[in-house]
């Protein structure tokens, strides 16, 4: 006969051991649930409706940013969807500081039209506020002309360290295409409609080369008397202005006919910029800003004023006063070899 039979103390000890075992299993289960994520991992598959668009996984507390050069009245249509709420912002930078143009928080989707008020590099930024991984699918449509958006992806055109190659890369640093040059690259520029890429090289026989996007087919090349480092497209992309820092003249090239014409200048240029108005071109030398036009090629105004936006108002202002005395930036007073910087030139590659 078992000596423990009917012993209440023995039964109590067994019950305590049983409860302790259950408690231990419960603690272990909590630990497992705490440190092992039992939810299915996020895949890189796009959300429904975004199958042919961009999908990225954003790390916890991380950001995803896309930047694009826009001119006044050019629009950008965008839509996105995320796996959990995030913060979204559109901004541009002044002296390295972001200036927000639009923002929203705790959003899991969005679809809007954004219109630029001035020539800037605008950045769309999605911010993951959680420590969990976030999936983001988005589509961008760039308006080549108002009312005609075209689907594509923001990219950067970057010259390599040897200055003989231009790479097109996306935000994930994937190479989407490249151009090889026979002589050193001095500068390059995109047309306002993002359909053409103009490249200046050191070899004057083909000193200016023109390529069509997105396929990078070489469309034409033009000889130059002297290697040049400054160039600007007309607003409609049909003309190119070319200048170098050693000649008091500006070369205007009609890209459809190949015709070249010169404008005599009072001094050599330090910077060249497409104007905000149709057919307008702005140049800067050490003493003044010049207002010119592409066709017919003319110097219209010396010591010209430039248009700057102050909130909803636009004013014609003295560039020397606002850019130097008050520190308000303008493209004419910033380095013009942006394309040759390590970050390269921001652009928009259309999806055929």
CSV table of C-alpha atoms in Angstrom, one decimal:
chain,number,residue,atom,x,y,z
A,1,UNK,CA,0.0,0.0,0.0
A,2,UNK,CA,1.4,3.4,-1.0
A,3,UNK,CA,2.3,5.4,2.0
A,4,UNK,CA,1.4,8.7,0.3
A,5,UNK,CA,-2.2,7.6,-0.4
A,6,UNK,CA,-4.6,10.0,1.2
A,7,UNK,CA,-1.8,12.3,2.4
A,8,UNK,CA,-3.1,15.9,1.9
A,9,UNK,CA,0.4,17.4,2.2
A,10,UNK,CA,1.7,15.2,-0.7
A,11,UNK,CA,-1.3,16.2,-2.8
A,12,UNK,CA,-0.6,19.8,-2.1
A,13,UNK,CA,3.0,19.6,-3.1
A,14,UNK,CA,2.0,17.9,-6.4
A,15,UNK,CA,-0.5,20.7,-7.1
A,16,UNK,CA,2.2,23.3,-6.3
A,17,UNK,CA,4.6,21.6,-8.7
A,18,UNK,CA,1.9,21.4,-11.4
A,19,UNK,CA,1.1,25.1,-11.0
A,20,UNK,CA,4.8,26.0,-11.1
A,21,UNK,CA,5.3,24.0,-14.3
A,22,UNK,CA,2.3,25.8,-15.9
A,23,UNK,CA,3.7,29.2,-14.7
A,24,UNK,CA,7.1,28.3,-16.2
A,25,UNK,CA,5.6,27.4,-19.5
A,26,UNK,CA,3.6,30.6,-19.5
A,27,UNK,CA,6.8,32.7,-18.8
A,28,UNK,CA,8.7,30.9,-21.6
A,29,UNK,CA,5.8,31.5,-23.9
A,30,UNK,CA,5.8,35.3,-23.1
A,31,UNK,CA,9.6,35.3,-23.7
A,32,UNK,CA,9.2,33.6,-27.1
A,33,UNK,CA,6.4,35.9,-28.1
A,34,UNK,CA,8.5,38.9,-27.0
A,35,UNK,CA,11.6,38.1,-28.9
A,36,UNK,CA,10.3,36.1,-31.9
A,37,UNK,CA,8.1,37.9,-34.4
A,38,UNK,CA,5.4,35.5,-35.2
A,39,UNK,CA,3.8,37.8,-37.8
A,40,UNK,CA,4.6,36.9,-41.4
A,41,UNK,CA,7.6,38.9,-42.7
A,42,UNK,CA,6.9,41.7,-45.2
A,43,UNK,CA,7.7,40.8,-48.7
A,44,UNK,CA,9.0,43.1,-51.4
A,45,UNK,CA,5.9,42.4,-53.5
A,46,UNK,CA,3.9,45.5,-54.5
A,47,UNK,CA,0.5,46.3,-53.1
A,48,UNK,CA,-2.4,45.7,-55.6
A,49,UNK,CA,-2.5,48.4,-58.2
A,50,UNK,CA,1.2,49.1,-57.9
A,51,UNK,CA,2.5,46.1,-59.8
A,52,UNK,CA,4.6,48.1,-62.3
A,53,UNK,CA,5.6,50.8,-59.9
A,54,UNK,CA,8.2,51.3,-57.2
A,55,UNK,CA,8.1,49.2,-54.0
A,56,UNK,CA,10.7,49.5,-51.2
A,57,UNK,CA,11.1,48.2,-47.6
A,58,UNK,CA,11.9,51.0,-45.2
A,59,UNK,CA,13.8,50.1,-42.1
A,60,UNK,CA,12.5,51.0,-38.7
A,61,UNK,CA,12.8,54.8,-38.0
A,62,UNK,CA,14.2,55.1,-41.5
A,63,UNK,CA,13.2,57.3,-44.5
A,64,UNK,CA,12.8,56.9,-48.2
A,65,UNK,CA,13.3,60.0,-50.4
A,66,UNK,CA,12.9,60.8,-54.1
A,67,UNK,CA,14.1,64.2,-55.5
A,68,UNK,CA,13.2,65.8,-58.8
A,69,UNK,CA,13.9,69.1,-60.5
A,70,UNK,CA,10.7,71.0,-61.3
A,71,UNK,CA,10.2,74.3,-63.0
A,72,UNK,CA,7.4,76.8,-62.3
A,73,UNK,CA,3.9,75.4,-63.0
A,74,UNK,CA,5.3,71.9,-63.7
A,75,UNK,CA,3.3,69.4,-61.9
A,76,UNK,CA,3.9,66.0,-60.2
A,77,UNK,CA,1.1,63.5,-59.6
A,78,UNK,CA,1.9,60.9,-56.9
A,79,UNK,CA,0.1,58.1,-55.1
A,80,UNK,CA,1.3,55.7,-52.5
A,81,UNK,CA,0.3,52.9,-50.1
A,82,UNK,CA,2.1,51.6,-47.0
A,83,UNK,CA,1.9,48.7,-44.5
A,84,UNK,CA,1.4,51.0,-41.5
A,85,UNK,CA,0.9,54.8,-40.9
A,86,UNK,CA,3.8,57.1,-41.7
A,87,UNK,CA,4.7,60.7,-42.2
A,88,UNK,CA,4.9,62.2,-45.7
A,89,UNK,CA,6.5,65.5,-46.7
A,90,UNK,CA,7.4,67.5,-49.9
A,91,UNK,CA,10.3,70.0,-49.4
A,92,UNK,CA,13.3,71.7,-51.0
A,93,UNK,CA,16.5,72.8,-49.3
A,94,UNK,CA,17.9,76.2,-48.6
A,95,UNK,CA,21.5,76.2,-47.3
A,96,UNK,CA,21.1,72.5,-46.4
A,97,UNK,CA,17.9,73.1,-44.4
A,98,UNK,CA,14.6,71.6,-45.7
A,99,UNK,CA,11.7,74.0,-46.4
A,100,UNK,CA,8.4,72.0,-46.3
A,101,UNK,CA,5.8,72.6,-49.0
A,102,UNK,CA,3.3,69.9,-48.0
A,103,UNK,CA,3.2,67.4,-45.2
A,104,UNK,CA,0.8,64.9,-43.5
A,105,UNK,CA,1.1,62.4,-40.7
A,106,UNK,CA,-0.4,59.1,-39.7
A,107,UNK,CA,-1.1,58.3,-43.3
A,108,UNK,CA,-1.2,54.8,-45.0
A,109,UNK,CA,-2.1,56.1,-48.5
A,110,UNK,CA,-2.2,59.2,-50.5
A,111,UNK,CA,-2.9,60.6,-54.0
A,112,UNK,CA,-2.3,64.2,-54.8
A,113,UNK,CA,-1.1,66.7,-57.5
A,114,UNK,CA,1.8,68.9,-56.6
A,115,UNK,CA,2.7,72.0,-58.6
A,116,UNK,CA,6.0,73.8,-58.4
A,117,UNK,CA,6.0,77.5,-57.8
A,118,UNK,CA,9.7,78.1,-58.7
A,119,UNK,CA,12.7,76.2,-60.2
A,120,UNK,CA,13.9,73.9,-57.4
A,121,UNK,CA,14.9,70.4,-56.6
A,122,UNK,CA,11.8,69.1,-54.7
A,123,UNK,CA,12.1,66.0,-52.6
A,124,UNK,CA,9.3,63.6,-51.6
A,125,UNK,CA,10.0,62.0,-48.3
A,126,UNK,CA,8.3,59.1,-46.5
A,127,UNK,CA,9.3,58.6,-42.8
A,128,UNK,CA,8.7,55.4,-40.9
A,129,UNK,CA,7.9,56.4,-37.3
A,130,UNK,CA,8.0,52.8,-36.0
A,131,UNK,CA,10.8,50.3,-35.3
A,132,UNK,CA,9.0,47.8,-37.5
A,133,UNK,CA,9.9,47.3,-41.1
A,134,UNK,CA,7.5,49.3,-43.5
A,135,UNK,CA,6.5,48.4,-47.0
A,136,UNK,CA,6.0,51.4,-49.4
A,137,UNK,CA,4.6,51.2,-52.9
A,138,UNK,CA,4.4,54.4,-54.9
A,139,UNK,CA,3.8,55.9,-58.4
A,140,UNK,CA,5.1,59.2,-59.7
A,141,UNK,CA,3.9,61.0,-62.9
A,142,UNK,CA,5.8,64.0,-64.1
A,143,UNK,CA,4.1,66.6,-66.2
A,144,UNK,CA,6.3,67.2,-69.2
A,145,UNK,CA,3.7,69.9,-70.1
A,146,UNK,CA,0.7,70.9,-68.0
A,147,UNK,CA,-2.1,68.4,-68.1
A,148,UNK,CA,0.1,65.6,-69.6
A,149,UNK,CA,1.6,63.6,-66.8
A,150,UNK,CA,4.0,60.8,-67.7
A,151,UNK,CA,4.9,57.8,-65.5
A,152,UNK,CA,8.5,57.3,-64.5
A,153,UNK,CA,11.0,57.1,-61.7
A,154,UNK,CA,13.3,59.7,-60.1
A,155,UNK,CA,17.0,59.0,-60.9
A,156,UNK,CA,20.4,60.6,-60.7
A,157,UNK,CA,22.8,61.1,-63.5
A,158,UNK,CA,26.3,60.7,-62.0
A,159,UNK,CA,29.7,60.9,-63.6
A,160,UNK,CA,32.3,58.4,-62.4
A,161,UNK,CA,35.7,59.3,-61.0
A,162,UNK,CA,37.3,59.0,-64.4
A,163,UNK,CA,35.0,61.6,-65.9
A,164,UNK,CA,34.5,59.5,-69.0
A,165,UNK,CA,31.2,57.8,-68.0
A,166,UNK,CA,27.7,58.9,-66.9
A,167,UNK,CA,25.7,56.4,-64.9
A,168,UNK,CA,21.9,56.6,-64.4
A,169,UNK,CA,21.1,55.2,-60.9
A,170,UNK,CA,17.9,54.9,-58.9
A,171,UNK,CA,17.6,55.5,-55.2
A,172,UNK,CA,18.7,51.9,-54.4
A,173,UNK,CA,21.9,52.6,-56.3
A,174,UNK,CA,20.9,50.2,-59.1
A,175,UNK,CA,22.4,51.2,-62.5
A,176,UNK,CA,19.7,51.6,-65.1
A,177,UNK,CA,21.9,52.7,-67.9
A,178,UNK,CA,25.2,54.5,-68.8
A,179,UNK,CA,27.0,56.5,-71.4
A,180,UNK,CA,30.7,56.2,-72.3
A,181,UNK,CA,32.6,59.2,-73.7
A,182,UNK,CA,35.8,59.4,-75.6
A,183,UNK,CA,37.0,62.5,-73.9
A,184,UNK,CA,36.6,64.0,-70.4
A,185,UNK,CA,33.1,65.1,-69.4
A,186,UNK,CA,33.0,68.8,-68.4
A,187,UNK,CA,29.3,69.2,-67.6
A,188,UNK,CA,25.8,67.9,-68.6
A,189,UNK,CA,22.2,69.0,-68.4
A,190,UNK,CA,18.7,67.7,-68.8
A,191,UNK,CA,16.0,69.4,-70.9
A,192,UNK,CA,13.0,70.7,-68.9
A,193,UNK,CA,10.8,67.9,-70.3
A,194,UNK,CA,13.4,65.3,-69.2
A,195,UNK,CA,13.5,63.9,-72.8
A,196,UNK,CA,17.1,65.1,-73.7
A,197,UNK,CA,20.5,64.9,-72.1
A,198,UNK,CA,23.2,67.3,-73.3
A,199,UNK,CA,26.8,66.6,-72.5
A,200,UNK,CA,29.8,68.9,-72.9
A,201,UNK,CA,33.2,67.2,-73.3
A,202,UNK,CA,36.8,68.3,-73.6
A,203,UNK,CA,37.2,67.1,-77.2
A,204,UNK,CA,36.0,70.1,-79.3
A,205,UNK,CA,35.2,68.0,-82.5
A,206,UNK,CA,32.2,66.7,-80.7
A,207,UNK,CA,32.2,69.1,-77.9
A,208,UNK,CA,28.5,69.0,-77.4
A,209,UNK,CA,26.6,65.7,-77.6
A,210,UNK,CA,22.9,65.2,-77.4
A,211,UNK,CA,21.1,62.1,-76.3
A,212,UNK,CA,17.4,61.1,-76.2
A,213,UNK,CA,15.9,59.6,-73.0
A,214,UNK,CA,15.1,57.1,-71.7
A,215,UNK,CA,16.9,55.0,-74.3
A,216,UNK,CA,20.1,57.1,-74.3
A,217,UNK,CA,20.3,57.0,-78.2
A,218,UNK,CA,22.7,59.6,-79.5
A,219,UNK,CA,20.7,62.1,-81.5
A,220,UNK,CA,23.4,64.6,-82.6
A,221,UNK,CA,26.7,66.2,-81.9
A,222,UNK,CA,28.1,69.7,-82.5
A,223,UNK,CA,31.7,70.9,-82.8
A,224,UNK,CA,32.8,73.8,-80.6
A,225,UNK,CA,35.6,76.3,-81.2
A,226,UNK,CA,36.7,75.9,-77.6
A,227,UNK,CA,35.7,73.4,-74.8
A,228,UNK,CA,32.8,74.8,-72.7
A,229,UNK,CA,31.5,74.2,-69.2
A,230,UNK,CA,28.2,76.0,-69.1
A,231,UNK,CA,25.0,75.1,-70.9
A,232,UNK,CA,21.2,75.7,-70.6
A,233,UNK,CA,18.2,74.5,-72.5
A,234,UNK,CA,15.4,76.7,-73.6
A,235,UNK,CA,12.1,76.1,-71.8
A,236,UNK,CA,10.7,74.0,-74.7
A,237,UNK,CA,14.0,72.1,-75.2
A,238,UNK,CA,14.5,73.2,-78.8
A,239,UNK,CA,17.5,75.4,-78.2
A,240,UNK,CA,20.7,75.2,-76.2
A,241,UNK,CA,22.9,78.0,-74.9
A,242,UNK,CA,26.6,77.2,-74.5
A,243,UNK,CA,29.4,79.3,-72.9
A,244,UNK,CA,32.8,79.0,-71.4
A,245,UNK,CA,34.5,81.2,-68.8
A,246,UNK,CA,37.1,82.6,-71.2
A,247,UNK,CA,35.1,84.1,-74.0
A,248,UNK,CA,32.8,87.2,-74.0
A,249,UNK,CA,30.2,85.5,-76.1
A,250,UNK,CA,27.3,83.1,-75.9
A,251,UNK,CA,26.6,80.4,-78.5
A,252,UNK,CA,22.9,79.6,-79.3
A,253,UNK,CA,22.2,76.3,-81.1
A,254,UNK,CA,18.9,75.4,-82.8
A,255,UNK,CA,18.7,71.7,-82.1
A,256,UNK,CA,16.3,71.0,-84.9
A,257,UNK,CA,18.3,72.7,-87.7
A,258,UNK,CA,21.8,72.7,-86.2
A,259,UNK,CA,22.1,76.4,-86.8
A,260,UNK,CA,24.6,78.2,-84.5
A,261,UNK,CA,24.4,81.9,-83.7
A,262,UNK,CA,26.5,84.0,-81.2
A,263,UNK,CA,25.6,86.8,-78.8
A,264,UNK,CA,28.3,89.2,-77.9
A,265,UNK,CA,28.6,89.8,-74.1
A,266,UNK,CA,30.0,92.7,-72.1
A,267,UNK,CA,32.0,90.2,-70.0
A,268,UNK,CA,32.7,86.5,-69.6
A,269,UNK,CA,29.9,84.5,-67.8
A,270,UNK,CA,30.2,82.8,-64.4
A,271,UNK,CA,26.7,81.1,-64.6
A,272,UNK,CA,24.0,80.4,-67.0
A,273,UNK,CA,20.3,79.5,-66.3
A,274,UNK,CA,17.1,78.9,-68.2
A,275,UNK,CA,14.7,81.8,-67.4
A,276,UNK,CA,11.2,81.3,-65.9
A,277,UNK,CA,9.6,82.9,-68.9
A,278,UNK,CA,9.3,81.3,-72.4
A,279,UNK,CA,12.4,82.0,-74.6
A,280,UNK,CA,14.2,83.6,-71.6
A,281,UNK,CA,17.8,83.0,-70.6
A,282,UNK,CA,19.7,84.5,-67.6
A,283,UNK,CA,23.5,84.9,-67.4
A,284,UNK,CA,25.7,86.3,-64.6
A,285,UNK,CA,29.1,87.8,-64.7
A,286,UNK,CA,31.1,89.4,-61.9
A,287,UNK,CA,29.2,92.6,-62.0
A,288,UNK,CA,25.7,92.0,-63.2
A,289,UNK,CA,22.9,89.7,-64.3
A,290,UNK,CA,22.1,89.6,-68.0
A,291,UNK,CA,18.7,88.8,-69.5
A,292,UNK,CA,18.8,87.2,-72.9
A,293,UNK,CA,16.6,85.4,-75.3
A,294,UNK,CA,17.1,82.2,-77.4
A,295,UNK,CA,15.3,83.2,-80.6
A,296,UNK,CA,16.2,85.5,-82.2
A,297,UNK,CA,19.4,85.4,-80.1
A,298,UNK,CA,19.6,88.8,-78.3
A,299,UNK,CA,20.9,90.5,-75.2
A,300,UNK,CA,17.7,92.1,-73.9
A,301,UNK,CA,18.7,93.7,-70.6
A,302,UNK,CA,21.8,94.4,-68.5
A,303,UNK,CA,21.8,94.7,-64.8
A,304,UNK,CA,18.6,92.8,-64.9
A,305,UNK,CA,16.2,92.0,-62.1
A,306,UNK,CA,15.2,88.4,-61.4
A,307,UNK,CA,11.9,87.0,-60.3
A,308,UNK,CA,11.7,85.5,-56.8
A,309,UNK,CA,8.8,84.0,-54.9
A,310,UNK,CA,7.9,85.2,-51.4
A,311,UNK,CA,5.1,83.0,-50.2
A,312,UNK,CA,2.2,83.5,-52.7
A,313,UNK,CA,3.7,86.7,-54.1
A,314,UNK,CA,6.3,87.1,-56.8
A,315,UNK,CA,8.5,90.1,-57.1
A,316,UNK,CA,11.2,91.4,-59.5
A,317,UNK,CA,14.2,92.0,-57.3
A,318,UNK,CA,17.8,93.1,-57.5
A,319,UNK,CA,19.8,89.8,-57.4
A,320,UNK,CA,22.8,91.4,-55.8
A,321,UNK,CA,20.8,92.7,-52.9
A,322,UNK,CA,18.7,89.6,-52.2
A,323,UNK,CA,21.3,86.9,-52.9
A,324,UNK,CA,24.3,88.6,-51.1
A,325,UNK,CA,22.9,91.1,-48.7
A,326,UNK,CA,19.9,89.0,-47.5
A,327,UNK,CA,21.3,85.5,-48.3
A,328,UNK,CA,18.3,84.3,-50.4
A,329,UNK,CA,19.6,81.7,-52.9
A,330,UNK,CA,19.0,81.7,-56.6
A,331,UNK,CA,20.4,79.1,-59.1
A,332,UNK,CA,22.5,81.9,-60.8
A,333,UNK,CA,24.4,82.3,-57.6
A,334,UNK,CA,25.1,78.7,-56.8
A,335,UNK,CA,27.8,76.4,-58.3
A,336,UNK,CA,26.8,75.4,-61.8
A,337,UNK,CA,28.8,72.1,-61.9
A,338,UNK,CA,26.1,70.3,-59.9
A,339,UNK,CA,26.1,67.6,-62.5
A,340,UNK,CA,29.8,66.9,-61.8
A,341,UNK,CA,29.3,66.6,-58.0
A,342,UNK,CA,29.4,63.2,-56.3
A,343,UNK,CA,25.6,63.3,-56.0
A,344,UNK,CA,25.1,64.1,-59.6
A,345,UNK,CA,22.1,65.6,-61.4
A,346,UNK,CA,18.6,64.7,-60.3
A,347,UNK,CA,16.3,63.7,-63.1
A,348,UNK,CA,13.2,61.8,-64.1
A,349,UNK,CA,13.4,58.7,-66.3
A,350,UNK,CA,10.2,58.0,-68.1
A,351,UNK,CA,8.8,54.5,-68.3
A,352,UNK,CA,7.9,53.7,-71.9
